[in-house]
mmCIF file of C-alpha atoms in Angstrom:
data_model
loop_
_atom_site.group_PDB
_atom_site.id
_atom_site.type_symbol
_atom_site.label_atom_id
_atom_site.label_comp_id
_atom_site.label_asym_id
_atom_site.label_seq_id
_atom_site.Cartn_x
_atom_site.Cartn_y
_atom_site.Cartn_z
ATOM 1 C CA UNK A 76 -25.136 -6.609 3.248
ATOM 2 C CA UNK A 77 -22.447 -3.932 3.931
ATOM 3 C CA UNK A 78 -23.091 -1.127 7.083
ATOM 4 C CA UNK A 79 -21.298 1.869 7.020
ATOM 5 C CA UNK A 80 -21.023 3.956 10.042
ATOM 6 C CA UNK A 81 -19.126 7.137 10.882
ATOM 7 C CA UNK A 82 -17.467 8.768 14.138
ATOM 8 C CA UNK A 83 -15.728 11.055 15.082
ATOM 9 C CA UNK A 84 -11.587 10.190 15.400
ATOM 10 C CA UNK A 85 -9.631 12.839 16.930
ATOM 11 C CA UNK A 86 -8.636 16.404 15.747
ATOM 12 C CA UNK A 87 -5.679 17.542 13.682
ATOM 13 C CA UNK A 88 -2.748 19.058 16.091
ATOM 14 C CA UNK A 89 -3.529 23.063 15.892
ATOM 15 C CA UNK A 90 -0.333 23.559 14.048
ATOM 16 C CA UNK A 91 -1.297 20.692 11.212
ATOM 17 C CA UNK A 92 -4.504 23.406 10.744
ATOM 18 C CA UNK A 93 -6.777 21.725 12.907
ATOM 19 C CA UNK A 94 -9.675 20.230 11.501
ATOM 20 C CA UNK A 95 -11.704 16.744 12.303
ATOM 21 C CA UNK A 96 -10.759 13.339 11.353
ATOM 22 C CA UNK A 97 -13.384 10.859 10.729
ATOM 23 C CA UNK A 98 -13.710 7.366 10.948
ATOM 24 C CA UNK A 99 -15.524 5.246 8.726
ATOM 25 C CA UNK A 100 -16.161 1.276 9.817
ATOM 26 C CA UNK A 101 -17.529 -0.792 6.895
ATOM 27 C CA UNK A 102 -18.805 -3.638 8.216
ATOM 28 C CA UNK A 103 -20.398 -7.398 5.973
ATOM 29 C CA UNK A 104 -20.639 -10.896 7.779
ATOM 30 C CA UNK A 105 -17.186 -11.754 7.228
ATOM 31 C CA UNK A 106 -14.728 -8.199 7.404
ATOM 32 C CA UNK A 107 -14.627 -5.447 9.079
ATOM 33 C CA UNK A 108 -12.752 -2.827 8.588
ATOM 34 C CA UNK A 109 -12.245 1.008 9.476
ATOM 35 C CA UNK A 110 -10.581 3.847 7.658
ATOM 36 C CA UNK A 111 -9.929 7.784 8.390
ATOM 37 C CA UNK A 112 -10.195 10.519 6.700
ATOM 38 C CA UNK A 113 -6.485 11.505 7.736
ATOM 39 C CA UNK A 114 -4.299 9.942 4.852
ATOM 40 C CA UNK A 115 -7.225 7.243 3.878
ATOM 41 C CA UNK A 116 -5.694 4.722 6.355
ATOM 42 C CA UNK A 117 -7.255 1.453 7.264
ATOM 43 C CA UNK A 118 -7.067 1.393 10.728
ATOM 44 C CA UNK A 119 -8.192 -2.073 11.562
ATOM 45 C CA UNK A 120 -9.248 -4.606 9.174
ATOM 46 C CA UNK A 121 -10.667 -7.439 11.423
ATOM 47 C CA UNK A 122 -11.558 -11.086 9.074
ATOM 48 C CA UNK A 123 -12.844 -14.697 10.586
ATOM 49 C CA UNK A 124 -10.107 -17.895 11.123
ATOM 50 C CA UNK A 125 -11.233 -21.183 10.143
ATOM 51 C CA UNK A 126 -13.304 -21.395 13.516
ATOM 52 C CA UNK A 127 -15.249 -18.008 12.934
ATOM 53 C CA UNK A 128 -13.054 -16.148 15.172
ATOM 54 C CA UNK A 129 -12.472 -12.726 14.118
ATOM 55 C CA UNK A 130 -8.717 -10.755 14.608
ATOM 56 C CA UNK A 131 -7.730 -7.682 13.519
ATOM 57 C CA UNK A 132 -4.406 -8.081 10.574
ATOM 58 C CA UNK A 133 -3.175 -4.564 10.040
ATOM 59 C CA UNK A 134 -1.035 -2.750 12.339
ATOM 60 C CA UNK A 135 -1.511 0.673 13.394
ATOM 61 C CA UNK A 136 -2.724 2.463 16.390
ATOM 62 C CA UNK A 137 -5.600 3.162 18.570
ATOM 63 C CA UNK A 138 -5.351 7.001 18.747
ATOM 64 C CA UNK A 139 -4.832 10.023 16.064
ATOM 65 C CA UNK A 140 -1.559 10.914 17.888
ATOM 66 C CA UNK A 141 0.187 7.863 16.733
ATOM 67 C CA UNK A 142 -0.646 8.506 12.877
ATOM 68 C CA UNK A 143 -0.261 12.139 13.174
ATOM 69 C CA UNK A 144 3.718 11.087 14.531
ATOM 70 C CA UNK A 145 6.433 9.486 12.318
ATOM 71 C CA UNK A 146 5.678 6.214 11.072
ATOM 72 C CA UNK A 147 6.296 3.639 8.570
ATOM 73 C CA UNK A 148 3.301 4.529 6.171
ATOM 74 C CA UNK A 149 0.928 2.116 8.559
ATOM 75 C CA UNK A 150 -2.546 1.215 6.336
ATOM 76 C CA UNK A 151 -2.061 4.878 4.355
ATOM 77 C CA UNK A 152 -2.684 5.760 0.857
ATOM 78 C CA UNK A 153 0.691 6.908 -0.375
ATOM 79 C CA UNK A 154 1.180 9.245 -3.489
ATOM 80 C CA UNK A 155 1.685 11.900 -5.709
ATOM 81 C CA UNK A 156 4.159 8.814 -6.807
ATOM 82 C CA UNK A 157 4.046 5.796 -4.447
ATOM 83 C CA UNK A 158 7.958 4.065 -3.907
ATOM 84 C CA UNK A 159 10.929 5.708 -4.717
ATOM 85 C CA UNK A 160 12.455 8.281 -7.265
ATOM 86 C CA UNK A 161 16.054 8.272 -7.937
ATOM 87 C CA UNK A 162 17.534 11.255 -6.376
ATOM 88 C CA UNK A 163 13.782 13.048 -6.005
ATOM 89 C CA UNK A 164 14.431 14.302 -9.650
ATOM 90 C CA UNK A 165 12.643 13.620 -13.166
ATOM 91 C CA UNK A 166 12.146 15.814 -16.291
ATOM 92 C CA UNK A 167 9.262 16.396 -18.164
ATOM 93 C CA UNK A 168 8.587 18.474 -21.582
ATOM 94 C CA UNK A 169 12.442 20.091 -20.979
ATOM 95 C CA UNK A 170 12.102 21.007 -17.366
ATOM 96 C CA UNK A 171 13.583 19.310 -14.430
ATOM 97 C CA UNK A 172 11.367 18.935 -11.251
ATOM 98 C CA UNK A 173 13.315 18.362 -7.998
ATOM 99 C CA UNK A 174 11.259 16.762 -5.094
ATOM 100 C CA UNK A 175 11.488 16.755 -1.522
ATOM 101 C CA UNK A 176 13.801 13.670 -0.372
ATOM 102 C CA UNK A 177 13.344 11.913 2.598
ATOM 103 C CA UNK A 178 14.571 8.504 2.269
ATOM 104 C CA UNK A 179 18.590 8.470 1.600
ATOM 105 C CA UNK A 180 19.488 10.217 -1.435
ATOM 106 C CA UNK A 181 15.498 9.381 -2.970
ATOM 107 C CA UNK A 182 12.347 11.009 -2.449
ATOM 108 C CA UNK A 183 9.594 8.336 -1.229
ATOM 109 C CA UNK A 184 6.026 7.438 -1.162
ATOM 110 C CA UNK A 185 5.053 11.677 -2.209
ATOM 111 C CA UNK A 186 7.677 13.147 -0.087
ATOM 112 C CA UNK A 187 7.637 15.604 2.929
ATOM 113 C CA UNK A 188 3.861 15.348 3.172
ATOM 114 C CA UNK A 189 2.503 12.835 0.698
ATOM 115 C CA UNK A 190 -1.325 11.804 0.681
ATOM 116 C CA UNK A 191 -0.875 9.914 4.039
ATOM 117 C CA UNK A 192 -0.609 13.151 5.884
ATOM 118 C CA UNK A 193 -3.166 14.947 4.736
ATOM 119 C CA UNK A 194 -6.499 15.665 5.489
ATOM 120 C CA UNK A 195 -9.257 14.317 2.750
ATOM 121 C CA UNK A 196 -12.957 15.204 2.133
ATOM 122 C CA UNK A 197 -14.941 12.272 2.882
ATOM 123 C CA UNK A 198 -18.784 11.329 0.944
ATOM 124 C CA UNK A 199 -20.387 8.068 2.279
ATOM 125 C CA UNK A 200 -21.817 5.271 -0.043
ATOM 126 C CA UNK A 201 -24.082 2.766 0.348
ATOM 127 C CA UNK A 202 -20.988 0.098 0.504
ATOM 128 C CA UNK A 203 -18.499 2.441 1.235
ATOM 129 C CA UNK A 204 -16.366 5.671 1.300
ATOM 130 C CA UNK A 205 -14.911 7.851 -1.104
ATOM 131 C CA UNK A 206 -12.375 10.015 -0.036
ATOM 132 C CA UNK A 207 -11.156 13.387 -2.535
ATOM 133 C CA UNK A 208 -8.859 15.612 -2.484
ATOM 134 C CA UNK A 209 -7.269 18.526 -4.839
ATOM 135 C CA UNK A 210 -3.228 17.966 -4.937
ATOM 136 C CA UNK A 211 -2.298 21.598 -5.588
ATOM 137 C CA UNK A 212 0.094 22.155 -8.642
ATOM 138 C CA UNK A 213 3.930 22.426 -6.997
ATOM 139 C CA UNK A 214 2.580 20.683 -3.793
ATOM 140 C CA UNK A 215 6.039 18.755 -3.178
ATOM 141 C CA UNK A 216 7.355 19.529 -6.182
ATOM 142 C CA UNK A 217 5.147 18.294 -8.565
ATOM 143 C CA UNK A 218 3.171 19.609 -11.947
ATOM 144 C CA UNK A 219 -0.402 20.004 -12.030
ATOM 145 C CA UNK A 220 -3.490 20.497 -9.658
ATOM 146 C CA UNK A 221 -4.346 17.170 -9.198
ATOM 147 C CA UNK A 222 -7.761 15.588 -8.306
ATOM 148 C CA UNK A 223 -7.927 12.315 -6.472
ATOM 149 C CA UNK A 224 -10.580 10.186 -5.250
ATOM 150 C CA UNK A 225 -10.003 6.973 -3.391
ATOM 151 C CA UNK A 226 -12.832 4.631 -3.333
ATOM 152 C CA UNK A 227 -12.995 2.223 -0.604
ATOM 153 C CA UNK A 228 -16.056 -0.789 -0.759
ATOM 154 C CA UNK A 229 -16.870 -3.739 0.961
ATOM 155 C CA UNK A 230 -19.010 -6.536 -0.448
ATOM 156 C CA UNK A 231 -18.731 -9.592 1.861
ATOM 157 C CA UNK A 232 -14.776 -10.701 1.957
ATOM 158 C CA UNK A 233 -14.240 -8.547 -0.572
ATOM 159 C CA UNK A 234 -12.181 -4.979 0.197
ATOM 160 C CA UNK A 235 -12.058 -2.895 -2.883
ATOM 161 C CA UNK A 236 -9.599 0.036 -3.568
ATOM 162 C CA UNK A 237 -10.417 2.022 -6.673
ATOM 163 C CA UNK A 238 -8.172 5.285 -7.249
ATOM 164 C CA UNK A 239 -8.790 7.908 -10.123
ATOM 165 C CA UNK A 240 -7.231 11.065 -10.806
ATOM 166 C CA UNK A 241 -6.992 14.189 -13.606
ATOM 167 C CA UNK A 242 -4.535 16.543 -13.901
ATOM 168 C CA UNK A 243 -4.115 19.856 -15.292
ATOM 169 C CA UNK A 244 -0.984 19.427 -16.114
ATOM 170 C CA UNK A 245 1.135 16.320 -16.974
ATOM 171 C CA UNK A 246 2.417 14.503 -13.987
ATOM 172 C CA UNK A 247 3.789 11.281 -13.030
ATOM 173 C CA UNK A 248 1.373 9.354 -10.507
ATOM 174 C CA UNK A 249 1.252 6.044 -8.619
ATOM 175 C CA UNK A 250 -1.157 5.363 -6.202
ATOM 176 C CA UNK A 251 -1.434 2.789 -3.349
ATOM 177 C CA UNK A 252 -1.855 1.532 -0.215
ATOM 178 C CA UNK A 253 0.490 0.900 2.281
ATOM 179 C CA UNK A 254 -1.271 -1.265 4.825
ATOM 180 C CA UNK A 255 0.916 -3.945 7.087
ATOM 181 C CA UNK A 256 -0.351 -7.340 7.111
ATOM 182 C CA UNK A 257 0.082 -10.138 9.910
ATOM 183 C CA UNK A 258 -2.931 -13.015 8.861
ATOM 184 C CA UNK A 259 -2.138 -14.456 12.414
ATOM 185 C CA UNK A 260 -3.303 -10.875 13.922
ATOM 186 C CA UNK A 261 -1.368 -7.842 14.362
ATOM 187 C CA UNK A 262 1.128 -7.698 17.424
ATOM 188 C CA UNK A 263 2.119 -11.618 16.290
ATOM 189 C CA UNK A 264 5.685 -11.934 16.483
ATOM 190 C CA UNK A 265 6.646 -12.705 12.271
ATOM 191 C CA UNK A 266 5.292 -13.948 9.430
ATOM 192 C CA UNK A 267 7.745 -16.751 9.055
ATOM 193 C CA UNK A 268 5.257 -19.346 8.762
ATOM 194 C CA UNK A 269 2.917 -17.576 6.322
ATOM 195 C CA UNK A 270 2.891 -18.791 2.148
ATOM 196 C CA UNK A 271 3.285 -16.467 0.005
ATOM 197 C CA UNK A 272 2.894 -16.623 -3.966
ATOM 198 C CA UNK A 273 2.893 -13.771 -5.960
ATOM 199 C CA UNK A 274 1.986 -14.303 -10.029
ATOM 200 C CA UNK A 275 5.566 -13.069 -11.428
ATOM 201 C CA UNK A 276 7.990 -13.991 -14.255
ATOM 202 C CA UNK A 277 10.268 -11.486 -13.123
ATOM 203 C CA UNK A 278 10.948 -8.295 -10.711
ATOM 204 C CA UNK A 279 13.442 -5.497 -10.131
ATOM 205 C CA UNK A 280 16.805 -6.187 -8.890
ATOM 206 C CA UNK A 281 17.829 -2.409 -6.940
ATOM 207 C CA UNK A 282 20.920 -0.739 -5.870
ATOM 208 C CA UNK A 283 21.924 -0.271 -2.463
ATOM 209 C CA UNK A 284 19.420 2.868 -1.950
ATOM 210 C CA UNK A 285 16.730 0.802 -3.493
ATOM 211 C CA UNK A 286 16.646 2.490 -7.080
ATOM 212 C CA UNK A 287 15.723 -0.106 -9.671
ATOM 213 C CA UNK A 288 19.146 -0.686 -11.779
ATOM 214 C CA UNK A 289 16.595 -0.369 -14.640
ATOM 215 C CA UNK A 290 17.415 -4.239 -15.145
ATOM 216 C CA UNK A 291 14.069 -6.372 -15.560
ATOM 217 C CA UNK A 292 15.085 -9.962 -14.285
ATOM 218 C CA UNK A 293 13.897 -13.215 -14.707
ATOM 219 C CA UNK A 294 12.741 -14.950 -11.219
ATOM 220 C CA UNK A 295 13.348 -18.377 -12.371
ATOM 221 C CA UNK A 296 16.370 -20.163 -10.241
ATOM 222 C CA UNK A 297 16.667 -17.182 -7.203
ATOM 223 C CA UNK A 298 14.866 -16.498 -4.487
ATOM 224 C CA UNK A 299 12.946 -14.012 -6.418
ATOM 225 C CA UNK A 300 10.551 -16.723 -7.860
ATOM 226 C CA UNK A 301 7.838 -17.058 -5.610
ATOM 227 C CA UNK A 302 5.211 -18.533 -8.347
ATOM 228 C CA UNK A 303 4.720 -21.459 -6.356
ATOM 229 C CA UNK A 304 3.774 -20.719 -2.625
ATOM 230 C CA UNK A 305 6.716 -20.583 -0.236
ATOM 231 C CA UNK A 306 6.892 -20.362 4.008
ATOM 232 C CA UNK A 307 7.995 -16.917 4.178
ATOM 233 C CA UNK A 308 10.842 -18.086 6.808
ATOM 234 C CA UNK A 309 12.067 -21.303 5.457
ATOM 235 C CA UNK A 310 12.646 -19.017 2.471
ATOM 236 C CA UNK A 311 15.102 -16.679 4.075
ATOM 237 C CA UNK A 312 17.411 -18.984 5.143
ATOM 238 C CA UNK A 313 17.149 -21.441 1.740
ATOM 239 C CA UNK A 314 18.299 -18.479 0.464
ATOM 240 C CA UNK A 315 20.201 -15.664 2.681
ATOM 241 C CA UNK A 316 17.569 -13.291 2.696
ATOM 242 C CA UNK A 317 16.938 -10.717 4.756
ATOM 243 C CA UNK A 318 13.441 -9.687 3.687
ATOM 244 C CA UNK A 319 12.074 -8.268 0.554
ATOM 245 C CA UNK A 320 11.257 -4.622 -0.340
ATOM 246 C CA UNK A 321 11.279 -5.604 -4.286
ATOM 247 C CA UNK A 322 8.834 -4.743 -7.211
ATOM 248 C CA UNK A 323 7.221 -7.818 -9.108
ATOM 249 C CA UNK A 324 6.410 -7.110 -12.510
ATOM 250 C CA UNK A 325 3.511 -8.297 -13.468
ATOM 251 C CA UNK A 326 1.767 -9.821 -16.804
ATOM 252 C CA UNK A 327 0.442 -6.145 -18.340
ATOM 253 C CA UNK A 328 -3.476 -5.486 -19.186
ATOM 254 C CA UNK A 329 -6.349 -3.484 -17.645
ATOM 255 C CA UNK A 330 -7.998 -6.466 -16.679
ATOM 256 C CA UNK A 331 -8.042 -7.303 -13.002
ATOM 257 C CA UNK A 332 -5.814 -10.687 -12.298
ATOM 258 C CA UNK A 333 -5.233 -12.539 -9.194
ATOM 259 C CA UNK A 334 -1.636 -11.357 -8.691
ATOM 260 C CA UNK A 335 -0.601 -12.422 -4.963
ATOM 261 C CA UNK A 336 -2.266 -14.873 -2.500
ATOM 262 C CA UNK A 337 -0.971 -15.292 1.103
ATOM 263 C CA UNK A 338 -1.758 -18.643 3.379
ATOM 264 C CA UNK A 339 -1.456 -18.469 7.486
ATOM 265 C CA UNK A 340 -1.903 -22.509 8.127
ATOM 266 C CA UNK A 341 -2.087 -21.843 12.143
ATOM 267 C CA UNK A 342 -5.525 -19.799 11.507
ATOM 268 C CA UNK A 343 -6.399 -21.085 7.836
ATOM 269 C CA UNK A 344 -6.673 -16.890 6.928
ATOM 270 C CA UNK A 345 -5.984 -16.494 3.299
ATOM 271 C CA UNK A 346 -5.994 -13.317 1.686
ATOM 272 C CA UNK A 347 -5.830 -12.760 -2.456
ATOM 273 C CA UNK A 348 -4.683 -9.966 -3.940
ATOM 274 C CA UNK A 349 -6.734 -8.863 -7.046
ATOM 275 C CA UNK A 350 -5.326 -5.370 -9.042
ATOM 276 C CA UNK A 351 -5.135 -3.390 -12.869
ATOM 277 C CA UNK A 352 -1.798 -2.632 -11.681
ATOM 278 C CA UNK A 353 1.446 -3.122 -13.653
ATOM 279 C CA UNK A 354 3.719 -3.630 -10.460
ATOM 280 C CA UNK A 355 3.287 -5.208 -6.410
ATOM 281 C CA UNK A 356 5.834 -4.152 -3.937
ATOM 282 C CA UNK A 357 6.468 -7.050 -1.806
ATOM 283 C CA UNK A 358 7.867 -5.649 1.793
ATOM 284 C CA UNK A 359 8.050 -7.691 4.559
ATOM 285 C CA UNK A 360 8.526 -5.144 7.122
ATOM 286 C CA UNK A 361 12.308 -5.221 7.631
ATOM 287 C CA UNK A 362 13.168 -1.652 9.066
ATOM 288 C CA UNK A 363 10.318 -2.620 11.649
ATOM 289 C CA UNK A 364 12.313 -2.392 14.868
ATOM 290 C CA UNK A 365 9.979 -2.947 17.805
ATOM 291 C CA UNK A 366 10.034 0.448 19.122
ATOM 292 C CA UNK A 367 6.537 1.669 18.079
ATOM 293 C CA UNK A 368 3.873 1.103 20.255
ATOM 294 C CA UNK A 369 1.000 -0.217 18.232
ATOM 295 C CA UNK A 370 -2.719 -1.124 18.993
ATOM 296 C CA UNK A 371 -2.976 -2.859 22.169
ATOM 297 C CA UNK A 372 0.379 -1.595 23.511
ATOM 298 C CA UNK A 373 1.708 -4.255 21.057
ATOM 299 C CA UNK A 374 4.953 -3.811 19.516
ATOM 300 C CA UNK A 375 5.792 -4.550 15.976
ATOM 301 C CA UNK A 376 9.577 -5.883 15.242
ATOM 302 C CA UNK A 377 11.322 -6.498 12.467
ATOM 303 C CA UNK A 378 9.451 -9.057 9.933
ATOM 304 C CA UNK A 379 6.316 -8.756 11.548
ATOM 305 C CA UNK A 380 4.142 -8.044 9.207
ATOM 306 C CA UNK A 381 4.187 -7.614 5.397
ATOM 307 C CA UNK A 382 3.071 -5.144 2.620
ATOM 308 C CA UNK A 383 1.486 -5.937 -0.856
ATOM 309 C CA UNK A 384 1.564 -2.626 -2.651
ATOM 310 C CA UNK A 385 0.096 -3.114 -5.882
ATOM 311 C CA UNK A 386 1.550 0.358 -7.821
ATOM 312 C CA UNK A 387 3.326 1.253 -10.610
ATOM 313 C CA UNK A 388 6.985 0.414 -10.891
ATOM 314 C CA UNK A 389 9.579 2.291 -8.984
ATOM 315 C CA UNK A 390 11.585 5.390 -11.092
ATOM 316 C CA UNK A 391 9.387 4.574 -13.615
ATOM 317 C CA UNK A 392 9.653 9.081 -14.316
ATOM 318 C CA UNK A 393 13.199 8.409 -15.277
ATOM 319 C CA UNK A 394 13.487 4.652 -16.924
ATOM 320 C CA UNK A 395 11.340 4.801 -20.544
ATOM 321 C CA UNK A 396 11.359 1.340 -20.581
ATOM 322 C CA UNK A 397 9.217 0.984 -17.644
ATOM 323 C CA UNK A 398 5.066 1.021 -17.558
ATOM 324 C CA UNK A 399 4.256 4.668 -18.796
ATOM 325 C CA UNK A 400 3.345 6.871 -14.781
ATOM 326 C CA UNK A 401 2.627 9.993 -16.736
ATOM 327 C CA UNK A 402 -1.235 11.948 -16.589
ATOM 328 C CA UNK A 403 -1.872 14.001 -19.144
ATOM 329 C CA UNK A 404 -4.459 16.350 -19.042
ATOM 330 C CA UNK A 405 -7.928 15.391 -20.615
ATOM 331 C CA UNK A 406 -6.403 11.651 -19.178
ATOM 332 C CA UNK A 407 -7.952 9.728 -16.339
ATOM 333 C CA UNK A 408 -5.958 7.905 -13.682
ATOM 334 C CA UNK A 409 -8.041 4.707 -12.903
ATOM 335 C CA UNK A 410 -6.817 1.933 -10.727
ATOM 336 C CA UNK A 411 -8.434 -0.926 -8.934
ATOM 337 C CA UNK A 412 -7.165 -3.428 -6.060
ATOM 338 C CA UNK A 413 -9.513 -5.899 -4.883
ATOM 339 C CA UNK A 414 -8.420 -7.724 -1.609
ATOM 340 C CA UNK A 415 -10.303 -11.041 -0.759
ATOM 341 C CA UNK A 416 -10.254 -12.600 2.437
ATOM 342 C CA UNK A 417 -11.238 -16.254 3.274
ATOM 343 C CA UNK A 418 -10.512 -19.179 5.020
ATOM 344 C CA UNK A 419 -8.852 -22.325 3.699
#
């Protein structure tokens, strides 16, 4: 049996337009987890150890304030076009779009105010919350009035994300989440001694703004190839790294596939990652810097959490050879990402 319950959050700053932000706390036997209506974000996501004991594994904050404020994308949904676009620029049917960019010489994760800083209409379901909103055409740059519903269920240790969309005009898209994992509880120091596999042949090697080179390469022999689990900080030194904020391709098909699983021995946590994506984004949190105060008055420093952000691949507007991002009208968007919690 899933509860739902909703509260009252906080209000929108006057000059963001006011307006009330809700919380929503879905709640089964074994997860527990709470989301806003303010850029969909999972606020807390609380799951048992191996001894019952529940902790909280996503970072954020306790107040509106501290979402409403700069910040790395904590637990929000992220979009028009999740990731990065190579100078904020693509053309489509003859006509160049330029986007807002925020992130070097790229627009990322939507832009100057992307899904996760918006306001969205919330309806409550028996298992869960779904969240729309109507992207106006030219809203940061982009083609198309856009209509987006994120679905968010619980059925006991499983956390579904389902995202759909239609456009009235055509329009690149990629939707995700952006929530920041630590399986030993959030405000834990690293992740260094959590195993991580993620179900790739390959992934995409980036420039030094984090543009895909549009080269599609092989895992097998770098550090890249994570097929068999690996102890996140064994793995940096065996192999001079200092973090990952890559794309994994994964096998194609609409089918949902177990595509990443993560291990915290200490606490015996696992999590799986389930999706119908064509791409993850594995990020392990390496322009964390410790000076955000998080829940808790903890702070969160560099590798202290990490990101699975099961999307389409990055630039995919301007490389053809990557999975097709476009929506056409008369098209429906339709993603799924099922994260399963348990204990091993």
């Amino acid at each position: 049996m899933t509860t739902v319950r909703r509260e009252a959050f906080g209000r929108m700053p006057p000059e963001e337009g006011g307006g009330e932000v809700e919380k929503f706390v879905l709640q089964s036997d074994s997860v527990r987890v709470e989301i806003l209506s303010f850029g969909c974000i999972i606020t807390t996501l609380e799951t048992k150890d191996r001894n019952g004991q529940f902790s909280d594994v996503v970072l954020g904050f306790d107040t509106l304030e501290g979402y409403t404020r700069k910040h790395p994308f904590f637990g929000a949904v992220v979009g028009r076009v999740a990731n990065r676009i190579a100078n904020g620029r693509f053309s489509l049917d003859g006509k160049e779009y330029q986007l807002f960019v925020n992130n070097g010489p790229n627009s990322l994760h939507g832009g100057a105010k992307g899904f996760d800083k918006v306001l969205w209409s919330p309806e409550v379901l028996p298992n869960g919350v779904r969240f729309f909103r109507l992207s106006p055409d030219g809203e940061e740059g982009y083609p198309g009035d856009l209509k987006v519903w994120v679905t968010y269920t619980l059925s006991g240790r499983e956390l579904a994300i389902n995202y759909q969309a239609q456009t009235s005009k055509t329009t690149p898209i990629s939707l995700t989440n952006h929530a920041y994992f630590n399986l030993a509880g959030q405000g834990s120091r690293d992740v260094y001694d959590h195993e991580i596999s993620i179900e790739a042949d390959s992934y995409l090697p980036v420039d030094d703004t984090k543009i895909p080179t549009g080269e599609v390469a092989a895992v097998q022999g770098t550090g890249f190839d994570l097929r068999q689990p690996v102890e996140l900080g064994k793995h940096f030194q065996k192999f001079h790294l200092d973090g990952f904020d890559h794309n994994f391709c994964l096998h194609q098909g609409q089918d949902r596939r177990l595509v990443a699983r993560v291990f915290h021995p200490p606490t015996g946590r696992t999590m799986e990652v389930h999706t119908t994506q064509p791409g993850i984004q594995f990020y392990t949190g390496n322009h964390l810097d410790g000076s955000l105060k998080g829940k808790g008055a903890a702070t969160y420093p560099k590798h202290s959490a990490f990101c699975l952000e099961t999307q389409n691949w990055p630039d995919a507007v301007n490389k053809p050879h990557f999975p097709n991002v476009l929506l056409h009208p008369g098209e429906e968007y339709n993603h799924t990402t099922w994260l399963v919690f348990n204990t091993a």
